[in-house]
mmCIF file of C-alpha atoms in Angstrom:
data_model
loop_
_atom_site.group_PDB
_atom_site.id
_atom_site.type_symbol
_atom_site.label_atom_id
_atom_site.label_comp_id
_atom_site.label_asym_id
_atom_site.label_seq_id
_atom_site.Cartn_x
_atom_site.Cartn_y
_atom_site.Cartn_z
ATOM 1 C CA UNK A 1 0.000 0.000 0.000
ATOM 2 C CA UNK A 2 1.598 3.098 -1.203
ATOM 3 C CA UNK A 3 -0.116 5.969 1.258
ATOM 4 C CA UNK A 4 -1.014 9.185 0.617
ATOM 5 C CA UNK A 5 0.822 10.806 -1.832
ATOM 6 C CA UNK A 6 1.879 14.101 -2.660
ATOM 7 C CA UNK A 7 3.958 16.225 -5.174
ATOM 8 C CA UNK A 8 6.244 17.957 -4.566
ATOM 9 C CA UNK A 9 7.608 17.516 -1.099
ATOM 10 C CA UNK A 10 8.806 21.729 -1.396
ATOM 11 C CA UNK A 11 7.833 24.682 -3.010
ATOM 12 C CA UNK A 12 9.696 27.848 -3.053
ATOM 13 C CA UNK A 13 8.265 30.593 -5.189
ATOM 14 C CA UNK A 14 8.094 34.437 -5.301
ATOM 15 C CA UNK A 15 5.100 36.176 -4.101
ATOM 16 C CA UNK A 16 2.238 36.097 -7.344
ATOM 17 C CA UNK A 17 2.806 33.375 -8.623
ATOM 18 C CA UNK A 18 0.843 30.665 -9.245
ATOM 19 C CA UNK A 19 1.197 27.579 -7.299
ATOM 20 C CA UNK A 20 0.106 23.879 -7.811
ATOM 21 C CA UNK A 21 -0.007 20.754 -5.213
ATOM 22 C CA UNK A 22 -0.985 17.723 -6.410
ATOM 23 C CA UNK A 23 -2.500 14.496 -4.287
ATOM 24 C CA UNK A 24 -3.025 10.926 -5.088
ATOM 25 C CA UNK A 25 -5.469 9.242 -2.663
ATOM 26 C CA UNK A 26 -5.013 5.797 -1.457
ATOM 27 C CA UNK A 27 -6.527 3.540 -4.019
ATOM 28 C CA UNK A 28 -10.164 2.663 -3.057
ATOM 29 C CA UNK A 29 -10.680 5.629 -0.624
ATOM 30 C CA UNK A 30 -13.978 7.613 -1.590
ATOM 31 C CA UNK A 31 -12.918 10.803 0.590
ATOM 32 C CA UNK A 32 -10.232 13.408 0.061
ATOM 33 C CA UNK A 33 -9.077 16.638 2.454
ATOM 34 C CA UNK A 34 -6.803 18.865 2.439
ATOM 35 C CA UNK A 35 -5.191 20.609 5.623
ATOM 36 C CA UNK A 36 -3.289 23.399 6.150
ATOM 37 C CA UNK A 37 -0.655 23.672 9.207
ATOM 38 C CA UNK A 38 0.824 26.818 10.505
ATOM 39 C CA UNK A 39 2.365 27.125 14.543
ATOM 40 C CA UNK A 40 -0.491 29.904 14.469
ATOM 41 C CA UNK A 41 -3.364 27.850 13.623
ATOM 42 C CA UNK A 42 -2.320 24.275 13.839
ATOM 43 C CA UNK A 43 -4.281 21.808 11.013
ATOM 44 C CA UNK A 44 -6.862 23.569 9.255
ATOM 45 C CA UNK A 45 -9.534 22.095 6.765
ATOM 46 C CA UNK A 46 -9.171 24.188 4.078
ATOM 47 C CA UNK A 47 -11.847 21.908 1.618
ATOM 48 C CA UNK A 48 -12.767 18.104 1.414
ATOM 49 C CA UNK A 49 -14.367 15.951 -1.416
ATOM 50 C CA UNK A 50 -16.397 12.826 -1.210
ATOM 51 C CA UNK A 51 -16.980 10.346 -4.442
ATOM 52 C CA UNK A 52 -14.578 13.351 -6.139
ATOM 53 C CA UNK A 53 -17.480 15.932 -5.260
ATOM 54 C CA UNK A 54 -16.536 18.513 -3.248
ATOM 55 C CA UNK A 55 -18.768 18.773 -0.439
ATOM 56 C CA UNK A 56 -17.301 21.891 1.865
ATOM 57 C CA UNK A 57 -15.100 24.065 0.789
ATOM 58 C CA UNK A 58 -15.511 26.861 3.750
ATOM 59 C CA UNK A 59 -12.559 26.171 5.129
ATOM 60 C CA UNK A 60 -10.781 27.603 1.924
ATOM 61 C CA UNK A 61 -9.237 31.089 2.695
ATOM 62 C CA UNK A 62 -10.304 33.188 -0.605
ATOM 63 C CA UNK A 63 -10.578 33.236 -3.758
ATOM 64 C CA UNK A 64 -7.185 32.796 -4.969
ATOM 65 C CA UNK A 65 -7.328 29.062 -3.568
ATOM 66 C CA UNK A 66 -9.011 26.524 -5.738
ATOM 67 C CA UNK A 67 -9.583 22.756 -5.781
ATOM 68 C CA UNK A 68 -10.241 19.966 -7.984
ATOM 69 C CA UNK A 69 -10.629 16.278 -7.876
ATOM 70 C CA UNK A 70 -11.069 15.376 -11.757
ATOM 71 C CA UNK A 71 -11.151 11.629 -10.869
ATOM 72 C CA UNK A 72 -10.830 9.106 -7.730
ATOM 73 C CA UNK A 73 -7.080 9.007 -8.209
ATOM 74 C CA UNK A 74 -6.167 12.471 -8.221
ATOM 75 C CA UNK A 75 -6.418 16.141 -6.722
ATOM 76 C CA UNK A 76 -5.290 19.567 -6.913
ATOM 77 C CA UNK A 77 -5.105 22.481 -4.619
ATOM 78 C CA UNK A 78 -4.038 25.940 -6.377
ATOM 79 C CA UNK A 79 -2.889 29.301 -5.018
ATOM 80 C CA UNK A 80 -2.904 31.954 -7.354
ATOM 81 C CA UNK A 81 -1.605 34.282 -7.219
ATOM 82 C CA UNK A 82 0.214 33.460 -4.264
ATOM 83 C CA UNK A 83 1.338 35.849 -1.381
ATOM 84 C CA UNK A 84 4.053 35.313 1.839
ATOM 85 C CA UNK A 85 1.267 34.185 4.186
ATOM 86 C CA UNK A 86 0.575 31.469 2.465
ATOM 87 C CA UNK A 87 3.299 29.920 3.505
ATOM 88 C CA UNK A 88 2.678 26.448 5.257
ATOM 89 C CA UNK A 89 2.628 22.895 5.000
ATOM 90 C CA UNK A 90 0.158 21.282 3.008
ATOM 91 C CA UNK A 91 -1.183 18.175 3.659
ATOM 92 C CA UNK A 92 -3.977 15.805 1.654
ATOM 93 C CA UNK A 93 -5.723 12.788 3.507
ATOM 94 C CA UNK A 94 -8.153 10.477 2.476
ATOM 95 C CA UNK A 95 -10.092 7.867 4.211
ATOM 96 C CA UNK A 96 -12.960 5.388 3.524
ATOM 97 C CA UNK A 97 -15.545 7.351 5.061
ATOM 98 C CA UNK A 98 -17.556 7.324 7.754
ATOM 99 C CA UNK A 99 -15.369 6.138 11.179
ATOM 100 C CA UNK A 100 -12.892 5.562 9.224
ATOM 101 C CA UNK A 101 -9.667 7.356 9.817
ATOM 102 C CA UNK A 102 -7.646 9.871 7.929
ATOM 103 C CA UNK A 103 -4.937 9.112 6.076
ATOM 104 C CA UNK A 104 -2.573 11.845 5.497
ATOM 105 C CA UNK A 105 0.662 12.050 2.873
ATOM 106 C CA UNK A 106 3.984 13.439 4.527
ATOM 107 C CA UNK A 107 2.934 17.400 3.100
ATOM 108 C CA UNK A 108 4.159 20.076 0.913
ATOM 109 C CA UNK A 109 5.957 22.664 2.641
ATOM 110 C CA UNK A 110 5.293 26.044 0.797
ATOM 111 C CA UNK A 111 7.242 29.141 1.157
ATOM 112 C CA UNK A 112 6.270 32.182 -0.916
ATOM 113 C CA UNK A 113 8.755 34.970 -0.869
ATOM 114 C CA UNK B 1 -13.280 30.457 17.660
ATOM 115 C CA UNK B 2 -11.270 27.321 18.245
ATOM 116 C CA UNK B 3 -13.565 24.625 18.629
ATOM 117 C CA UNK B 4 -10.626 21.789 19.884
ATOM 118 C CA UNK B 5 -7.942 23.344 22.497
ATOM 119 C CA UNK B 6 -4.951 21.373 23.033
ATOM 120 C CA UNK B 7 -3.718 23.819 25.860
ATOM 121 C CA UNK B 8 -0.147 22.529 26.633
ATOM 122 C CA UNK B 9 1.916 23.342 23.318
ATOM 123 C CA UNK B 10 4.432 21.110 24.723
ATOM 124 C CA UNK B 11 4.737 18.145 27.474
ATOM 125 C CA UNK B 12 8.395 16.693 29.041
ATOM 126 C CA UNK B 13 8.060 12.631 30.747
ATOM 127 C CA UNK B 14 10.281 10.697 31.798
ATOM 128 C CA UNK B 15 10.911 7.495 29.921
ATOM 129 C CA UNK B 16 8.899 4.650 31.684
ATOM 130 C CA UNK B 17 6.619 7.130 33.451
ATOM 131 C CA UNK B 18 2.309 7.581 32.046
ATOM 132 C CA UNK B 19 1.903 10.336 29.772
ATOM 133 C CA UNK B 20 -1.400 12.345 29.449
ATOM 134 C CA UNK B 21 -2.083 14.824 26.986
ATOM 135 C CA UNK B 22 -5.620 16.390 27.305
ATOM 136 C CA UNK B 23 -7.985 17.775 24.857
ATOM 137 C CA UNK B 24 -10.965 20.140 25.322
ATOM 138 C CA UNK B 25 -13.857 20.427 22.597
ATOM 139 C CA UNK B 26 -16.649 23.310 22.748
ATOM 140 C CA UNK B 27 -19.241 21.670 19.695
ATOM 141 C CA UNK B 28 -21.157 19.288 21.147
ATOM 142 C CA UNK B 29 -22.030 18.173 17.855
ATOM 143 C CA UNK B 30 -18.862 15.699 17.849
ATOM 144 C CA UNK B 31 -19.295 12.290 18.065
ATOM 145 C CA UNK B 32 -15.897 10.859 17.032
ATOM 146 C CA UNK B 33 -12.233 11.813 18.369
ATOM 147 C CA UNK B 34 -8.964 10.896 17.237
ATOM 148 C CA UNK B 35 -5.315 11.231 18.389
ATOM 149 C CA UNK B 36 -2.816 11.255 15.754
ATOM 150 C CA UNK B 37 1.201 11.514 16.226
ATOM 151 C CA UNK B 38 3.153 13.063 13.566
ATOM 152 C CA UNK B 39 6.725 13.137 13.258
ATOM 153 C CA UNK B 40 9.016 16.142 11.336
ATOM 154 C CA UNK B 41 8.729 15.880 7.629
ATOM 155 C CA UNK B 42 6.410 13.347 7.822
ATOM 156 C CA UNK B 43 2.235 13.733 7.854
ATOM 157 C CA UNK B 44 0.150 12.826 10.961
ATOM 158 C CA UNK B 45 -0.502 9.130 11.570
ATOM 159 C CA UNK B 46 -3.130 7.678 13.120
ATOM 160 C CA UNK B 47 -3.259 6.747 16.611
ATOM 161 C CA UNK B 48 -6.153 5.158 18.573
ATOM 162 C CA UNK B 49 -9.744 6.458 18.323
ATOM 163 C CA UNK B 50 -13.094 6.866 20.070
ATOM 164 C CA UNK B 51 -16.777 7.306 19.574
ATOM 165 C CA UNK B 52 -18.974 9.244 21.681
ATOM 166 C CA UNK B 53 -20.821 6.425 23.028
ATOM 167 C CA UNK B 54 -18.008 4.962 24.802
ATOM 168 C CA UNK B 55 -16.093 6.965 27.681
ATOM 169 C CA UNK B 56 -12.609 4.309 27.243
ATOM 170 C CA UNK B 57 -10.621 2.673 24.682
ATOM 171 C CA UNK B 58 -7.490 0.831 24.722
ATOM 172 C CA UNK B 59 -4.750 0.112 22.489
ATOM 173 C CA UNK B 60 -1.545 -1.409 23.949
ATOM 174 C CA UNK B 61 -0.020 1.288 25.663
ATOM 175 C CA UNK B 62 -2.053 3.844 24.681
ATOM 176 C CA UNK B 63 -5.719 4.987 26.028
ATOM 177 C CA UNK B 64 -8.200 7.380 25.077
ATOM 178 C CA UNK B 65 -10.688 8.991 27.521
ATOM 179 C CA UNK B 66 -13.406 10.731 26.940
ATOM 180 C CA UNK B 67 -15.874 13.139 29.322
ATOM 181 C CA UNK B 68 -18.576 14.279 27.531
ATOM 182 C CA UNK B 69 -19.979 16.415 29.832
ATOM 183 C CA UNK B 70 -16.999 18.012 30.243
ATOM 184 C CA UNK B 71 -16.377 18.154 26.860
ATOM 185 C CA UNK B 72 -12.621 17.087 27.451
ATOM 186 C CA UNK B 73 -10.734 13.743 26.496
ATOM 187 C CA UNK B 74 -7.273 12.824 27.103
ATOM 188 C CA UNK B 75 -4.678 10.117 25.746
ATOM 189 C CA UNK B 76 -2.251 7.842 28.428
ATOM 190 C CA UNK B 77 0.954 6.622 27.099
ATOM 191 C CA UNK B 78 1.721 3.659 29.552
ATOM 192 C CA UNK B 79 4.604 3.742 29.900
ATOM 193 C CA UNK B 80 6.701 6.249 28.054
ATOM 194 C CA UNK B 81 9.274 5.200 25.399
ATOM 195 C CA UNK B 82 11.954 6.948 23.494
ATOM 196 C CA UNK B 83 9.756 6.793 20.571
ATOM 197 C CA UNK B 84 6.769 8.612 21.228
ATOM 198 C CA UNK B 85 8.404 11.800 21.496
ATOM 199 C CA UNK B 86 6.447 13.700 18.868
ATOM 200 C CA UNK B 87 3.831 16.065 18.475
ATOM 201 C CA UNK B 88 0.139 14.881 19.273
ATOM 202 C CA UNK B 89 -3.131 16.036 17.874
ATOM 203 C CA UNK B 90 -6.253 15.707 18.711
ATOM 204 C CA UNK B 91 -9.127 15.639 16.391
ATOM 205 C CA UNK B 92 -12.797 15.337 16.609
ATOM 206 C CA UNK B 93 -15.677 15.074 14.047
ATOM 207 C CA UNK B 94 -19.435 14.740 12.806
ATOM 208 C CA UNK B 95 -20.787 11.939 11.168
ATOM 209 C CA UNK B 96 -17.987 9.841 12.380
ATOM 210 C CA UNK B 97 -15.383 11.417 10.796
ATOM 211 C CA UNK B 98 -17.055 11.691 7.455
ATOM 212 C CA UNK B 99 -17.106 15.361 7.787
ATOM 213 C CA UNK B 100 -13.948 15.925 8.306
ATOM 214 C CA UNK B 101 -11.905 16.252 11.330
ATOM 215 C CA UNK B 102 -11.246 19.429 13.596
ATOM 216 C CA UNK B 103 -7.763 19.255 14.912
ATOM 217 C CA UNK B 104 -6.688 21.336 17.645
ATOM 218 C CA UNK B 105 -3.037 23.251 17.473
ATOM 219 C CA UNK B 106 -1.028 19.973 18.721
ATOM 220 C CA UNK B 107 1.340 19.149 21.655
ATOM 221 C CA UNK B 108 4.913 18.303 21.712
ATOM 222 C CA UNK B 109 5.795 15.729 23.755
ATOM 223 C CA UNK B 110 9.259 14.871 24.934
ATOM 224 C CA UNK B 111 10.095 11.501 25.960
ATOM 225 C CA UNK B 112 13.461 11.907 28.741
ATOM 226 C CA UNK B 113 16.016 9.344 29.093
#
């Protein structure tokens, strides 16, 4: 079993441009989140989608954040254009649903300069 | 509005002595709670879990208890190793998880020779 995983591990870019993590689920898992963590706020739910629908995406700063799940095996989460306080690690989960528990991939660590 | 408080950002036990990290919720709309250890550079791993209809669960070393009129659970590490030095955080959810977890800001726990 493979795990979460995510691409690429770190991002370094300068402040507007556009930024793109990418998430493959764990094979046969129907729900997908992603999470922010910053020492100020700890893990946020920034949006989550079940059967590649998104379902809540109020957790999703503004605008300039987006999200897609085109199909089971794959997400997105973009930032554009991005700005210093974005800066963070990113991490996508997925899980089975219901009491089922989160799986999480080892992050993106972002830094916009 | 944090709606899971993990008060103590960081916790120091003595190897072979109980740990207990604590956890206080304020939606009493949760009926699932997780703890999940995460190491640097690596995501969040899950731990041991609990449902709101039971008050205790056990896992090897580690139990989870839950007060839900005081709206507070906590985890025991029994007895401390090496290896659970880490940072701990505690989640909690609607629907069973389905929803999505809340996770509060984490503790640190250090594990002393």
């Amino acid at each position: 079993d493979a795990g979460v995983i995510q691409s690429p591990r770190h991002e370094v870019t300068e402040m507007g441009q556009e930024v793109t993590l990418r998430c493959k689920p764990i094979s046969g898992h129907n729900s997908l989140f992603w999470y922010r963590q910053t020492m100020m706020r700890g893990l946020e739910l920034l949006i989550y989608f079940n059967n590649n629908v998104p379902i809540d995406d109020s957790g999703m700063p503004e605008d300039r954040f987006s999200a897609k799940m085109p199909n089971a095996s794959f997400s997105t989460l973009k930032i554009q254009p991005s700005e210093p306080r974005d800066s963070a690690v990113y991490f996508c989960a997925s899980s089975r649903g219901g009491h089922s528990p989160l799986h999480f991939g080892n992050g993106t660590r972002l830094t916009v300069t | 509005d944090q709606q899971v408080k993990q008060n103590s950002p960081s916790l120091s036990v003595q190897e072979g002595r109980i740990s207990i990290l604590n956890c206080d919720y304020t939606n009493s709309m949760f009926d699932y709670f997780l703890w999940y250890k995460k190491y640097p550079a690596e995501g969040p791993t899950f731990l041991i879990s609990i449902s709101s209809i039971k008050d205790k669960n056990e896992d090897g070393r580690f139990t989870v208890f839950l007060n839900k009129s005081a709206k507070h659970l906590s985890l025991h590490i029994v007895p401390s190793q090496p290896g659970d030095s880490a940072v701990y955080f505690c989640g909690s959810g609607t629907g069973g998880g389905a929803d999505g977890l809340t996770f509060g800001k984490g503790t640190h726990l250090i594990i002393q020779p």
